[in-house]
Coordinates of C-alpha atoms in Angstrom, one line a residue:
X820 CA 176.5 43.4 41.8
X821 CA 173.3 43.1 44.2
X822 CA 171.3 41.1 41.4
X823 CA 174.2 38.8 40.8
X824 CA 174.4 37.9 44.4
X825 CA 170.7 37.3 44.6
X826 CA 171.0 34.8 41.7
X827 CA 173.9 33.2 43.3
X828 CA 172.1 32.7 46.6
X829 CA 168.9 31.5 44.8
X830 CA 171.1 28.9 42.8
X831 CA 173.0 27.9 46.0
X832 CA 169.6 27.0 47.9
X833 CA 168.2 25.2 44.8
X834 CA 171.5 23.0 44.5
X835 CA 171.4 22.3 48.3
X836 CA 167.6 21.2 48.3
X837 CA 168.1 18.9 45.1
X838 CA 168.8 15.9 47.4
X839 CA 165.3 16.3 48.6
X840 CA 164.0 15.4 45.1
X841 CA 165.3 11.9 45.7
X842 CA 163.5 11.5 48.9
X843 CA 160.3 12.9 47.6
X844 CA 160.4 10.7 44.5
X845 CA 161.2 7.5 46.5
X846 CA 158.3 8.5 48.8
X847 CA 155.7 8.8 45.9
X848 CA 157.1 5.6 44.5
X849 CA 156.9 3.7 47.7
X850 CA 153.3 5.1 48.7
X851 CA 151.7 4.4 45.3
X852 CA 153.7 1.1 44.6
X853 CA 155.0 2.7 41.4
X854 CA 158.4 1.1 41.6
X855 CA 156.9 -2.3 41.7
X856 CA 154.6 -1.1 38.8
X857 CA 157.5 -0.3 36.6
X858 CA 159.5 -3.5 37.7
X859 CA 159.2 -4.5 34.0
X860 CA 159.0 -2.1 31.2
X861 CA 155.7 -0.4 31.2
X862 CA 153.9 2.7 29.5
X863 CA 152.8 5.6 31.7
X864 CA 149.1 4.8 30.3
X865 CA 149.3 1.2 31.4
X866 CA 150.4 2.1 34.8
X867 CA 147.9 5.0 35.5
X868 CA 145.2 2.8 34.0
X869 CA 145.9 -0.1 36.3
X870 CA 146.5 2.0 39.6
X871 CA 143.8 4.4 38.6
X872 CA 146.1 7.5 38.8
X873 CA 146.3 10.7 37.1
X874 CA 148.4 10.4 34.0
X875 CA 149.5 13.8 33.6
X876 CA 151.0 13.7 37.2
X877 CA 152.4 10.3 36.6
X878 CA 154.1 11.7 33.6
X879 CA 155.9 14.3 35.7
X880 CA 156.8 11.9 38.3
X881 CA 158.5 9.6 35.6
X882 CA 160.4 12.6 34.3
X883 CA 161.8 13.4 37.7
X884 CA 162.7 9.8 38.0
X885 CA 164.8 9.6 34.7
X886 CA 166.4 12.7 35.6
X887 CA 167.6 11.5 39.1
X888 CA 168.4 7.8 38.1
X889 CA 165.2 5.9 39.8
X890 CA 163.9 5.1 36.2
X891 CA 165.3 4.5 32.9
X892 CA 163.8 4.3 29.3
X893 CA 163.0 0.9 28.0
X894 CA 161.9 1.6 24.4
X895 CA 158.6 2.1 22.8
X896 CA 157.7 4.9 25.4
X897 CA 158.2 2.5 28.2
X898 CA 159.9 2.8 31.6
X899 CA 161.3 0.6 34.0
X900 CA 162.7 0.9 37.6
X901 CA 166.4 1.3 37.8
X902 CA 168.9 0.9 40.5
X903 CA 166.4 -0.8 42.7
X904 CA 169.0 -1.6 45.5
X905 CA 168.7 2.1 46.2
X906 CA 164.9 2.4 46.7
X907 CA 162.3 1.4 49.3
X908 CA 160.9 -2.1 48.9
X909 CA 157.2 -2.5 48.4
X910 CA 154.8 -2.0 51.5
X911 CA 154.6 -5.1 53.7
X912 CA 158.2 -6.0 53.2
X913 CA 159.8 -4.3 56.3
X914 CA 160.3 -1.5 53.7
X915 CA 162.9 1.6 54.6
X916 CA 159.9 3.4 52.7
X917 CA 158.1 3.7 56.0
X918 CA 160.9 6.1 57.2
X919 CA 160.0 8.2 54.1
X920 CA 156.5 8.1 54.9
X921 CA 157.1 9.4 58.6
X922 CA 159.6 11.9 57.4
X923 CA 157.3 13.4 54.5
X924 CA 153.8 13.1 56.2
X925 CA 154.9 13.9 59.7
X926 CA 158.4 15.3 60.4
X927 CA 158.7 17.8 57.1
X928 CA 155.2 19.4 57.5
X929 CA 155.8 19.9 61.2
X930 CA 159.2 21.7 60.6
X931 CA 157.5 23.8 57.8
X932 CA 155.0 25.2 60.4
X933 CA 157.8 26.5 62.4
X934 CA 157.3 30.2 61.5
X935 CA 153.5 30.1 62.4
X936 CA 154.5 28.2 65.6
X937 CA 157.0 30.6 66.7
X938 CA 155.0 33.7 65.7
X939 CA 151.9 32.3 67.7
X940 CA 153.9 30.7 70.6
X941 CA 151.8 27.5 70.2
X942 CA 152.4 24.0 69.8
X943 CA 150.7 21.2 67.6
X944 CA 149.1 18.3 69.1
X945 CA 150.3 14.8 68.3
X946 CA 147.5 12.7 67.0
X947 CA 148.6 9.4 68.5
X948 CA 145.9 7.4 67.2
X949 CA 146.3 8.8 63.6
X950 CA 149.9 8.4 63.6
X951 CA 150.4 5.3 65.7
X952 CA 150.5 2.5 63.0
X953 CA 153.2 4.5 61.0
X954 CA 155.3 5.2 64.2
X955 CA 154.8 1.6 65.1
X956 CA 156.1 0.3 61.9
X957 CA 158.9 2.6 61.7
X958 CA 160.0 1.2 65.5
X959 CA 160.3 -2.3 63.5
X960 CA 163.1 -1.2 61.5
X961 CA 165.2 -0.4 64.6
X962 CA 164.7 -3.9 65.9
X963 CA 167.5 -5.6 63.7
X964 CA 170.1 -3.6 65.4
X965 CA 168.7 -3.3 69.0
X966 CA 167.7 -7.1 69.3
X967 CA 171.1 -8.7 70.0
X968 CA 171.6 -6.5 72.9
X969 CA 168.2 -7.7 74.3
X970 CA 168.9 -11.3 73.4
X971 CA 172.2 -11.4 75.4
X972 CA 170.5 -10.1 78.4
X973 CA 167.8 -13.2 78.2
X974 CA 170.5 -15.7 77.6
X975 CA 172.0 -14.9 80.8
X976 CA 168.6 -15.0 82.6
X977 CA 167.5 -18.4 81.2
X978 CA 164.0 -17.7 81.7
X979 CA 161.7 -15.4 83.8
X980 CA 159.5 -12.4 82.8
X981 CA 160.0 -9.7 80.2
X982 CA 157.6 -6.6 80.0
X983 CA 157.8 -4.2 77.0
X984 CA 156.2 -1.0 77.7
X985 CA 154.7 0.6 74.5
X986 CA 155.2 -2.4 72.7
X987 CA 153.8 -1.3 69.4
X988 CA 153.0 -4.0 67.1
X989 CA 155.0 -6.4 69.2
X990 CA 157.9 -6.7 66.8
X991 CA 160.5 -7.0 69.7
X992 CA 158.2 -9.4 71.6
X993 CA 157.5 -11.7 68.8
X994 CA 161.1 -12.1 67.7
X995 CA 162.4 -12.7 71.1
X996 CA 159.5 -14.9 72.3
X997 CA 160.1 -17.0 69.2
X998 CA 163.8 -17.4 70.1
X999 CA 163.2 -17.9 73.7
X1000 CA 160.0 -20.1 74.2
X1001 CA 160.7 -20.7 77.9
X1002 CA 160.7 -17.0 78.7
X1003 CA 157.2 -15.2 79.5
X1004 CA 156.7 -11.9 77.6
X1005 CA 154.1 -9.3 78.2
X1006 CA 153.4 -6.1 76.3
X1007 CA 151.5 -3.1 77.1
X1008 CA 150.3 -0.5 74.3
X1009 CA 148.3 2.6 74.8
X1010 CA 146.6 2.6 71.3
X1011 CA 143.7 0.2 71.0
X1012 CA 144.2 -0.1 67.0
X1013 CA 148.0 -1.1 67.6
X1014 CA 147.2 -3.4 70.5
X1015 CA 144.9 -5.4 68.3
X1016 CA 147.7 -5.8 65.6
X1017 CA 150.1 -6.9 68.1
X1018 CA 147.6 -9.2 69.5
X1019 CA 147.0 -10.7 66.1
X1020 CA 150.5 -11.0 65.3
X1021 CA 151.5 -12.9 68.4
X1022 CA 148.4 -14.9 68.7
X1023 CA 150.2 -18.3 68.0
X1024 CA 152.7 -17.7 70.6
X1025 CA 151.7 -19.3 74.0
X1026 CA 154.3 -17.2 75.9
X1027 CA 153.0 -13.8 75.0
X1028 CA 150.2 -11.6 76.6
X1029 CA 149.4 -8.2 75.0
X1030 CA 147.3 -5.8 76.9
X1031 CA 145.8 -2.2 76.1
X1032 CA 147.0 -0.1 78.8
X1033 CA 148.1 3.4 80.1
X1034 CA 151.9 3.0 81.6
X1035 CA 150.8 5.4 84.5
X1036 CA 147.8 3.2 85.3
X1037 CA 149.7 -0.2 85.0
X1038 CA 151.8 -2.3 87.5
X1039 CA 153.0 -5.9 87.0
X1040 CA 151.9 -8.6 89.1
X1041 CA 155.4 -10.1 89.5
X1042 CA 158.8 -8.7 89.5
X1043 CA 160.3 -8.5 86.1
X1044 CA 163.7 -9.6 84.8
X1045 CA 164.0 -7.7 81.5
X1046 CA 162.2 -4.4 81.3
X1047 CA 162.0 -3.0 77.7
X1048 CA 160.8 0.7 76.9
X1049 CA 161.4 1.5 73.4
X1050 CA 160.8 5.0 71.8
X1051 CA 158.7 6.0 74.5
X1052 CA 160.7 8.6 76.6
X1053 CA 159.7 11.6 74.3
X1054 CA 156.1 11.0 75.2
X1055 CA 157.0 11.5 78.9
X1056 CA 157.0 15.0 80.6
X1057 CA 160.4 16.3 81.4
X1058 CA 159.4 16.7 85.2
X1059 CA 158.0 13.0 85.2
X1060 CA 161.1 11.2 83.8
X1061 CA 162.9 10.7 87.1
X1062 CA 159.5 9.6 88.6
X1063 CA 159.1 7.1 86.0
X1064 CA 162.8 5.6 86.3
X1065 CA 162.0 5.1 89.9
X1066 CA 158.8 3.4 89.3
X1067 CA 160.6 1.2 86.7
X1068 CA 163.2 0.1 88.9
X1069 CA 160.8 -0.8 91.5
X1070 CA 159.4 -3.3 89.1
X1071 CA 162.6 -5.2 88.3
X1072 CA 163.8 -8.2 90.1
X1073 CA 166.9 -8.4 91.9
X1074 CA 169.7 -7.8 89.0
X1075 CA 166.8 -7.2 86.8
X1076 CA 167.7 -5.0 83.5
X1077 CA 166.0 -2.1 82.1
X1078 CA 166.7 -1.6 78.4
X1079 CA 165.5 1.6 76.8
X1080 CA 165.9 2.5 72.9
X1081 CA 165.7 6.3 72.5
X1082 CA 166.9 9.1 70.2
X1083 CA 169.4 11.1 72.4
X1084 CA 169.6 14.8 72.2
X1085 CA 172.5 16.2 70.2
X1086 CA 175.1 18.9 70.4
X1087 CA 176.3 21.5 68.1
X1088 CA 178.9 18.9 66.4
X1089 CA 176.0 16.2 66.0
X1090 CA 174.6 15.4 62.8
X1091 CA 172.3 17.8 61.5
X1092 CA 169.3 15.6 61.4
X1093 CA 169.7 15.0 64.9
X1094 CA 169.0 18.4 66.1
X1095 CA 166.2 18.6 63.6
X1096 CA 164.6 15.7 65.2
X1097 CA 164.7 17.4 68.6
X1098 CA 163.1 20.3 67.0
X1099 CA 160.3 18.2 65.7
X1100 CA 159.4 16.7 69.1
X1101 CA 159.5 20.4 70.6
X1102 CA 156.6 21.2 68.1
X1103 CA 154.0 19.4 70.1
X1104 CA 152.3 19.9 73.2
X1105 CA 152.0 16.4 74.1
X1106 CA 155.8 15.3 72.8
X1107 CA 158.7 16.4 74.8
X1108 CA 162.5 17.3 74.0
X1109 CA 165.0 14.3 73.7
X1110 CA 166.9 13.3 77.0
X1111 CA 170.6 14.1 77.2
X1112 CA 173.5 11.6 77.8
X1113 CA 173.9 13.0 81.2
X1114 CA 170.3 13.0 82.1
X1115 CA 170.0 9.4 81.3
X1116 CA 172.8 8.6 83.6
X1117 CA 171.5 10.7 86.4
X1118 CA 167.8 9.4 86.3
X1119 CA 169.2 5.7 86.6
X1120 CA 171.7 6.5 89.3
X1121 CA 168.9 8.3 91.3
X1122 CA 166.6 5.2 90.7
X1123 CA 169.2 2.7 92.0
X1124 CA 170.1 1.6 88.8
X1125 CA 173.8 0.9 87.3
X1126 CA 174.1 1.8 83.7
X1127 CA 175.6 -1.1 81.7
X1128 CA 176.3 0.9 78.6
X1129 CA 175.2 3.2 75.6
X1130 CA 175.3 1.6 72.3
X1131 CA 174.6 2.9 68.9
X1132 CA 171.4 1.8 67.2
X1133 CA 171.2 4.3 64.3
X1134 CA 173.9 7.3 64.4
X1135 CA 172.3 9.6 61.8
X1136 CA 168.9 9.6 63.8
X1137 CA 170.6 9.7 67.1
X1138 CA 169.0 6.4 68.2
X1139 CA 170.7 4.5 71.1
X1140 CA 170.0 1.4 73.3
X1141 CA 170.6 2.2 77.0
X1142 CA 170.7 -0.4 79.4
X1143 CA 170.9 -0.5 83.3
X1144 CA 170.9 -3.3 86.0
X1145 CA 169.4 -3.0 89.4
X1146 CA 171.5 -2.6 92.1
X1147 CA 171.5 -5.5 94.7

């Protein structure tokens, strides 16, 4: 009976983890441009030769792809990408594959280190310069859903100054600056590498200025009408978040708006990924847990800001956009 139970549990865990194969296979295909390579019928040898890949390992990847439906046989030992609508687009096409890349290279390895971290009572150190480009690219995927809320504010302001704290590759700034040419946009980014990318991407926009700066050492030269801070709160020590809100409120013009995109800490009935996401942040000595809805309201109120609302960006990742207006 005991042996039967062991086998049942082993099979249960294998079955539950089967969905991971879809993510793993899609990640490898995205990272090595394999779905693009198999857009038309190709042999494993030709693809391995063209991309300089290990043919034996490619063969195993193809077999998994056939079994889960990412690939299909095309005759004469050739294979072709199947169900392309389910798969990430190639790199450089604002692909969802960057989410897979961040999950596979950053989130999952960190969560797998939990036993070691818990035994030793230590934390990892988040290498910002190493991971900044991937994180910045991931942030761009949130823009499509978050931008309309920011655009609505700018329509009402009809000009003025917008400041983006931790602007990343300036995705938000670029799209908004193109749509609102009479509005001035400034962005600060702590990573030198990402700052240069942002400058290059906005070089043709006269109403944009990007600076390499640390939030804590920076102060705008004039009051701001819209202050954006996207995916930054988890870099801020818990004890400094109220101080940060108070400081940001002092930068705002009368009736100025603070717009924040952030994951929010989940509860026991939240999607599983939400709580796992918070576990990831808690694994680093220079990243901090996600804010709760109650904390976001409290920090704003203490800083003299009226909360305008909390709107969902991506429910599964617990990403929300929270907006406040400075009290007159």
